[in-house]
Structure formats: C-alpha cells, structure tokens
CSV table of C-alpha atoms in Angstrom, one decimal:
chain,number,residue,atom,x,y,z
A,1,MET,CA,0.0,0.0,-0.1
A,2,THR,CA,2.8,2.5,1.0
A,3,GLY,CA,4.7,1.8,-2.3
A,4,SER,CA,1.6,2.3,-4.4
A,5,LEU,CA,0.8,5.6,-2.6
A,6,GLY,CA,4.3,6.8,-3.2
A,7,ALA,CA,4.2,5.8,-6.8
A,8,ARG,CA,0.8,7.5,-7.2
A,9,ARG,CA,2.2,10.7,-5.7
A,10,LEU,CA,5.1,10.6,-8.1
A,11,VAL,CA,2.8,10.1,-11.1
A,12,LEU,CA,0.8,13.1,-10.0
A,13,LEU,CA,4.1,15.1,-9.8
A,14,VAL,CA,4.3,14.9,-13.7
A,15,PRO,CA,1.3,17.0,-14.5
A,16,THR,CA,2.2,19.4,-11.7
A,17,LEU,CA,5.7,20.0,-13.2
A,18,LEU,CA,4.1,20.4,-16.6
A,19,GLY,CA,1.7,23.0,-15.3
A,20,VAL,CA,4.7,24.9,-13.7
A,21,VAL,CA,6.5,24.8,-17.0
A,22,THR,CA,3.4,26.0,-18.9
A,23,LEU,CA,2.7,28.8,-16.6
A,24,VAL,CA,6.3,30.1,-16.8
A,25,PHE,CA,6.2,29.9,-20.6
A,26,ALA,CA,2.8,31.6,-20.8
A,27,PHE,CA,3.7,34.4,-18.3
A,28,LEU,CA,6.9,35.3,-20.1
A,29,HIS,CA,5.3,35.2,-23.6
A,30,LEU,CA,2.1,36.8,-23.0
A,31,VAL,CA,3.3,39.9,-21.0
A,32,PRO,CA,3.2,43.2,-23.1
A,33,GLY,CA,6.2,44.1,-25.1
A,34,ASP,CA,8.7,42.5,-27.4
A,35,PRO,CA,11.4,40.8,-25.2
A,36,VAL,CA,14.0,41.1,-28.2
A,37,GLU,CA,13.4,45.0,-28.3
A,38,ILE,CA,13.7,45.2,-24.6
A,39,MET,CA,16.9,43.2,-24.5
A,40,LEU,CA,18.6,45.2,-27.3
A,41,GLY,CA,17.1,48.5,-26.8
A,42,GLU,CA,15.0,50.8,-29.1
A,43,SER,CA,18.1,51.9,-31.1
A,44,ALA,CA,19.0,48.4,-32.2
A,45,ALA,CA,19.4,47.7,-35.8
A,46,PRO,CA,16.6,45.7,-37.5
A,47,ALA,CA,19.1,43.2,-38.6
A,48,ASP,CA,20.2,42.6,-35.0
A,49,VAL,CA,16.7,42.3,-33.8
A,50,ALA,CA,15.8,39.7,-36.4
A,51,ALA,CA,19.0,37.8,-35.7
A,52,LEU,CA,18.4,37.6,-31.9
A,53,ARG,CA,14.7,36.6,-32.5
A,54,ARG,CA,15.9,33.8,-34.7
A,55,ASP,CA,18.5,32.7,-32.1
A,56,LEU,CA,15.8,32.6,-29.3
A,57,GLY,CA,13.3,30.8,-31.5
A,58,LEU,CA,10.8,33.7,-31.2
A,59,ASP,CA,10.3,33.8,-35.0
A,60,ARG,CA,8.5,30.4,-34.8
A,61,PRO,CA,4.9,29.8,-34.2
A,62,LEU,CA,3.8,29.7,-30.5
A,63,PRO,CA,3.3,25.9,-30.3
A,64,ALA,CA,6.8,25.4,-31.8
A,65,GLN,CA,8.3,27.7,-29.2
A,66,TYR,CA,6.4,25.9,-26.5
A,67,ALA,CA,7.8,22.4,-27.6
A,68,ARG,CA,11.4,23.9,-27.9
A,69,PHE,CA,11.0,25.3,-24.3
A,70,LEU,CA,9.8,21.9,-23.0
A,71,LEU,CA,12.7,20.0,-24.7
A,72,ARG,CA,15.2,22.5,-23.2
A,73,ALA,CA,13.6,22.3,-19.7
A,74,ALA,CA,13.6,18.5,-19.8
A,75,ARG,CA,17.4,18.7,-20.5
A,76,GLY,CA,17.9,21.0,-17.7
A,77,ASP,CA,19.0,23.8,-19.9
A,78,LEU,CA,17.9,26.7,-17.5
A,79,GLY,CA,20.8,29.2,-18.0
A,80,GLN,CA,23.6,29.6,-15.7
A,81,SER,CA,23.6,26.2,-13.9
A,82,ILE,CA,26.6,27.2,-11.7
A,83,ALA,CA,24.4,29.9,-10.0
A,84,PHE,CA,21.7,27.4,-9.4
A,85,ARG,CA,24.1,25.0,-7.8
A,86,THR,CA,25.7,27.5,-5.5
A,87,SER,CA,22.2,28.9,-4.5
A,88,VAL,CA,21.2,25.4,-3.5
A,89,GLU,CA,24.4,25.1,-1.4
A,90,LEU,CA,23.6,28.3,0.5
A,91,ALA,CA,19.9,27.4,0.9
A,92,GLY,CA,20.8,23.9,2.1
A,93,ALA,CA,23.3,25.1,4.6
A,94,ALA,CA,20.8,27.6,6.1
A,95,PHE,CA,18.1,24.9,6.2
A,96,VAL,CA,20.5,22.3,8.0
A,97,LEU,CA,21.7,25.0,10.4
A,98,ALA,CA,18.1,26.1,11.3
A,99,LEU,CA,16.7,22.5,11.7
A,100,GLY,CA,19.8,21.3,13.5
A,101,LEU,CA,19.4,24.0,16.1
A,102,ALA,CA,15.6,24.2,16.2
A,103,LEU,CA,15.0,20.6,17.1
A,104,PRO,CA,17.2,20.3,20.2
A,105,LEU,CA,16.4,23.9,21.5
A,106,GLY,CA,12.7,23.4,21.0
A,107,VAL,CA,12.6,19.9,22.6
A,108,ALA,CA,14.6,21.0,25.6
A,109,ALA,CA,12.5,24.1,26.1
A,110,ALA,CA,9.3,21.9,25.9
A,111,LEU,CA,10.7,19.4,28.5
A,112,ARG,CA,11.5,22.2,31.0
A,113,PRO,CA,9.1,25.1,30.5
A,114,GLY,CA,10.1,28.3,32.2
A,115,SER,CA,13.7,27.1,32.7
A,116,ALA,CA,16.9,28.8,31.6
A,117,VAL,CA,17.0,26.7,28.5
A,118,ASP,CA,13.4,27.6,27.7
A,119,ARG,CA,14.1,31.3,28.1
A,120,ILE,CA,17.3,31.0,25.8
A,121,ALA,CA,15.2,29.3,23.1
A,122,ARG,CA,12.5,31.9,23.3
A,123,LEU,CA,15.0,34.7,23.2
A,124,ALA,CA,16.8,33.1,20.1
A,125,SER,CA,13.3,32.7,18.4
A,126,LEU,CA,12.6,36.5,19.2
A,127,ALA,CA,15.9,37.6,17.9
A,128,GLY,CA,15.6,35.6,14.7
A,129,ALA,CA,12.1,37.1,14.1
A,130,CYS,CA,13.1,40.7,14.9
A,131,LEU,CA,16.5,40.9,13.1
A,132,PRO,CA,16.1,41.5,9.3
A,133,GLY,CA,18.8,40.1,7.2
A,134,PHE,CA,19.9,43.4,5.6
A,135,TRP,CA,20.8,44.5,9.3
A,136,LEU,CA,22.1,41.2,10.6
A,137,GLY,CA,24.4,40.5,7.7
A,138,PRO,CA,26.5,43.6,7.9
A,139,LEU,CA,26.5,43.2,11.7
A,140,LEU,CA,28.1,39.8,11.4
A,141,ILE,CA,30.5,41.0,8.9
A,142,LEU,CA,31.6,43.8,11.2
A,143,LEU,CA,32.0,41.5,14.2
A,144,PHE,CA,33.4,38.2,12.8
A,145,SER,CA,35.2,39.5,9.7
A,146,LEU,CA,36.5,42.9,10.3
A,147,ARG,CA,37.0,43.0,14.0
A,148,LEU,CA,37.8,39.4,14.9
A,149,GLY,CA,39.1,38.3,11.5
A,150,TRP,CA,37.7,34.8,11.8
A,151,LEU,CA,35.7,34.6,8.6
A,152,PRO,CA,35.9,36.0,5.1
A,153,VAL,CA,33.8,39.1,4.3
A,154,SER,CA,32.2,37.9,1.1
A,155,GLY,CA,32.3,35.7,-1.9
A,156,ARG,CA,32.1,32.0,-2.5
A,157,GLY,CA,35.1,29.7,-1.6
A,158,GLY,CA,35.6,27.2,1.2
A,159,LEU,CA,33.4,26.3,4.2
A,160,ALA,CA,34.4,29.6,5.9
A,161,HIS,CA,32.7,31.6,3.2
A,162,LEU,CA,29.4,29.8,3.9
A,163,VAL,CA,29.1,30.4,7.7
A,164,LEU,CA,28.1,34.1,7.7
A,165,PRO,CA,25.6,34.0,4.7
A,166,ALA,CA,24.1,30.7,6.0
A,167,THR,CA,23.7,32.1,9.5
A,168,THR,CA,22.0,35.3,8.1
A,169,LEU,CA,19.7,33.3,6.0
A,170,GLY,CA,18.9,30.6,8.4
A,171,LEU,CA,18.1,32.7,11.5
A,172,GLY,CA,14.6,33.6,10.4
A,173,MET,CA,13.7,30.0,9.7
A,174,LEU,CA,15.3,29.0,13.1
A,175,ALA,CA,13.0,31.6,14.8
A,176,VAL,CA,9.9,30.0,13.2
A,177,LEU,CA,10.9,26.3,13.9
A,178,VAL,CA,12.0,26.7,17.5
A,179,ARG,CA,8.6,28.1,18.6
A,180,LEU,CA,6.8,25.4,16.5
A,181,VAL,CA,8.8,22.5,17.9
A,182,ARG,CA,8.4,23.7,21.5
A,183,ALA,CA,4.6,24.2,21.1
A,184,SER,CA,4.2,20.9,19.3
A,185,MET,CA,6.3,19.0,21.9
A,186,ILE,CA,4.3,20.5,24.8
A,187,GLY,CA,1.1,19.4,23.1
A,188,ALA,CA,2.4,15.9,22.4
A,189,LEU,CA,3.7,15.4,25.9
A,190,GLY,CA,0.2,16.0,27.2
A,191,GLU,CA,-1.4,13.4,25.1
A,192,ASP,CA,-2.8,10.1,26.3
A,193,TYR,CA,-0.4,7.9,24.2
A,194,VAL,CA,2.5,9.5,26.1
A,195,ARG,CA,1.0,8.9,29.5
A,196,SER,CA,0.2,5.3,28.5
A,197,ALA,CA,3.9,4.7,27.4
A,198,ARG,CA,5.1,6.1,30.7
A,199,ALA,CA,2.6,4.0,32.7
A,200,LYS,CA,3.9,0.9,30.8
A,201,GLY,CA,7.4,1.6,32.0
A,202,ALA,CA,8.8,2.8,28.7
A,203,PRO,CA,12.2,4.5,29.1
A,204,GLU,CA,11.9,8.3,29.2
A,205,ARG,CA,14.2,8.7,26.2
A,206,ARG,CA,12.0,6.4,24.1
A,207,VAL,CA,8.9,8.2,25.2
A,208,ILE,CA,10.4,11.5,24.2
A,209,ALA,CA,12.0,10.4,20.9
A,210,VAL,CA,9.5,7.9,19.6
A,211,HIS,CA,6.1,8.7,21.0
A,212,ALA,CA,6.2,12.5,21.5
A,213,LEU,CA,8.8,13.9,19.0
A,214,ARG,CA,7.6,11.7,16.1
A,215,ASN,CA,4.1,13.0,16.4
A,216,ALA,CA,5.2,16.6,17.0
A,217,LEU,CA,7.3,16.6,13.8
A,218,LEU,CA,4.2,16.5,11.5
A,219,PRO,CA,3.4,20.2,11.7
A,220,VAL,CA,7.2,20.9,11.8
A,221,THR,CA,7.9,19.2,8.5
A,222,THR,CA,5.1,21.0,6.9
A,223,VAL,CA,6.5,24.4,7.9
A,224,ALA,CA,10.1,23.4,7.2
A,225,GLY,CA,9.1,22.3,3.7
A,226,LEU,CA,7.6,25.7,3.0
A,227,GLN,CA,10.5,27.4,4.6
A,228,ALA,CA,13.0,25.4,2.4
A,229,GLY,CA,11.5,26.7,-0.7
A,230,ALA,CA,11.4,30.3,0.6
A,231,LEU,CA,15.1,30.0,1.4
A,232,LEU,CA,16.0,29.3,-2.3
A,233,ALA,CA,13.6,32.1,-3.7
A,234,GLY,CA,14.0,34.7,-1.0
A,235,ALA,CA,17.8,34.9,-0.5
A,236,ILE,CA,18.3,37.9,-2.6
A,237,ILE,CA,19.3,40.2,0.2
A,238,THR,CA,21.7,37.8,1.8
A,239,GLU,CA,23.2,36.9,-1.6
A,240,THR,CA,23.7,40.7,-2.3
A,241,ILE,CA,25.3,41.5,1.0
A,242,PHE,CA,27.8,38.5,0.9
A,243,ALA,CA,28.2,38.7,-2.9
A,244,TRP,CA,27.2,35.1,-3.1
A,245,PRO,CA,26.5,33.9,-6.7
A,246,GLY,CA,22.9,32.6,-5.9
A,247,LEU,CA,19.8,32.2,-7.9
A,248,GLY,CA,18.0,35.1,-6.4
A,249,ARG,CA,20.8,37.6,-7.1
A,250,LEU,CA,21.1,36.1,-10.7
A,251,LEU,CA,17.4,36.7,-11.2
A,252,VAL,CA,17.6,40.4,-10.3
A,253,GLN,CA,20.7,40.8,-12.5
A,254,ALA,CA,18.9,39.0,-15.4
A,255,ILE,CA,15.9,41.3,-15.1
A,256,ASP,CA,18.2,44.4,-14.9
A,257,ALA,CA,20.1,43.3,-18.1
A,258,ARG,CA,16.8,42.3,-19.8
A,259,ASP,CA,18.3,38.7,-20.2
A,260,TYR,CA,15.0,37.0,-21.3
A,261,PRO,CA,16.2,33.4,-21.5
A,262,LEU,CA,17.9,33.6,-18.1
A,263,VAL,CA,14.9,35.1,-16.5
A,264,GLN,CA,12.9,32.2,-17.8
A,265,GLY,CA,15.3,29.7,-16.5
A,266,CYS,CA,15.5,31.3,-13.0
A,267,VAL,CA,11.8,31.5,-12.6
A,268,LEU,CA,11.3,27.9,-13.7
A,269,ALA,CA,14.1,26.8,-11.3
A,270,ILE,CA,12.4,28.4,-8.4
A,271,GLY,CA,9.0,27.0,-9.3
A,272,LEU,CA,10.3,23.4,-9.8
A,273,THR,CA,12.1,23.7,-6.4
A,274,TYR,CA,8.9,24.5,-4.6
A,275,VAL,CA,7.1,21.5,-6.3
A,276,GLY,CA,10.0,19.2,-5.4
A,277,VAL,CA,10.1,20.3,-1.8
A,278,ASN,CA,6.4,20.0,-1.5
A,279,THR,CA,6.4,16.5,-2.8
A,280,ALA,CA,9.3,15.5,-0.6
A,281,THR,CA,7.4,16.9,2.4
A,282,ASP,CA,4.3,14.9,1.6
A,283,LEU,CA,6.2,11.8,1.3
A,284,LEU,CA,7.9,12.5,4.6
A,285,HIS,CA,4.6,12.9,6.2
A,286,ARG,CA,3.6,9.4,5.2
A,287,ALA,CA,6.9,8.1,6.5
A,288,ILE,CA,6.3,9.7,9.9
A,289,ASP,CA,2.6,9.0,10.4
A,290,PRO,CA,1.4,5.5,9.5
A,291,ARG,CA,-2.2,6.6,9.4
A,292,LEU,CA,-1.4,8.6,6.3
A,293,ARG,CA,-0.2,5.5,4.5
A,294,ASP,CA,-3.7,4.0,4.6
A,295,ALA,CA,-5.4,7.1,3.5
A,296,ARG,CA,-6.7,7.0,0.0
C-alpha cells in the first residue's frame, strides 16, 4: 500500500511539473512588449533584432516555441547552472543550520518550560524574528570578519565563506521552527499515548524520541518544507550582502540586463524547487505518520 501511494504521488508530480513549466512559458510570452526589443534597446538595428529573435526561436509559431521550451527544460537547460548549484548550497546550509538548532532547542524548552533553556530558546526565536537580514548580515561582517578576522567578508570559496551567509539566511527560519517545535512537543507530551507509554514503564528517552517527538514532527515538517522553498527564492538580500552567486541575485541581474532566457530559467528553477520540496514533504509525512499510508 505504501509503495503504491508513493508511486501515485510521483505520477501526480508529472502534470504538476508540466503545469509549472506551462505557466512560466505563458507568463513570459504573454506579457506586453517585445522581449527582443527590450533586450537590445529601441536603437538596435533591425538586422540585430531579427538575428536575436531567430536565435531565441521567437520567430517560430507559439506551439513550436512551447515544444522547444519543453525540450530544453527536460534537458535542464535553464541558463547559468553554476548559479543554481551555489544557490542550493547556501539554502541547504541555512536549512540544515536552522533545523539542526531548532530541534534540540525546541525539545529542551518543551521538557523544561520556564527554565533557563526555555528562556534562551524563546530569546533566540525572538531575535531571529526581529532581526532583518539586511541588518544582521552587515553586523556579522563587522564582528566576525572585520573586528575578529575569523571569517571572510564575502564571496564563495571554502566552508568558511558559507558560515556568515548561511547564518544570516537561516536565523529567520530558526525563529519559526524553535517556537513550533516547542509548542508541538508541549502538546504531544500531554497526550494520552505519552501517558500510556510512561505507565507501561517505557524509558523516558524512548517516550520523548519515539512517541512525543515523532508526532510533534508533523507540523514541523510542513512548515520546514515551505521554509526550504522560501530560502531558495528569498535569499536575494543575503546573496547581495555577501556577494554570493545565488539564484535570487542572478534573477535580479537578469531582469536588470533584460536577459530574457535567463529570467525564464531562473523563474522555472524556483518553481520546480517549490514543487519538489512540497512532494518530498508529503512523502515524509507518510513516513512519519502510519495513518497517512492507509489514506486513499
């Protein structure tokens, strides 16, 4: 049953991806204005306009353009793939950092409400929610790069270059997840199945990890999935501050340069990432909660 449900979910992914690709194609082809004239400017020679239109395939009928776009998308031809890879690297590091800190902090705060750990967790959550990236990023550069000299100021290189931008990007997600993990764990610890497990003599570690935390993870995975997609699409400020070659910064540069194919590729990459993350989140829900495996 579980395998059939997973296969069914993957089959449904195909029309979803096709819908995203179609929407990107329609949006960028139906907006007013000639993209070739926008890219070259009003003073461009007619011969140059015709040549670029031919190179982009815009001189073909719309169905032929759509088929060409589908074939290129299927091959992963989305423009500057190096920028996509580095953007995923930054978003992935921020996601791991946020989730890796939120789970232990949230669980510890839920086990001891009102304790010093609980206050620290809530303070970290408040700081993450209140400190915007455009302020936190320069502050971290001033402290850890310019004053202490521990980390590089900007650019992409080794692991040290990833620390400050990942911290800046992941702190907002950390703030959301800490509060959610704490609230979900407090609710799960008060459920009858936890009291029953303790009454049967189950070790406290098993009660917390297997019975309470597993059930508390359902809303956490939902929000984490949404936040993971937002990290990739919403990292423009962080990428600009640290001169990180990411997808969001690339999209802004492509729009500013009127780079029509690159804009199309960036938007498509962001859309497909959201679809992929949501699908992975749904499959993870089924793995965590056995009741969802039997749902039709």
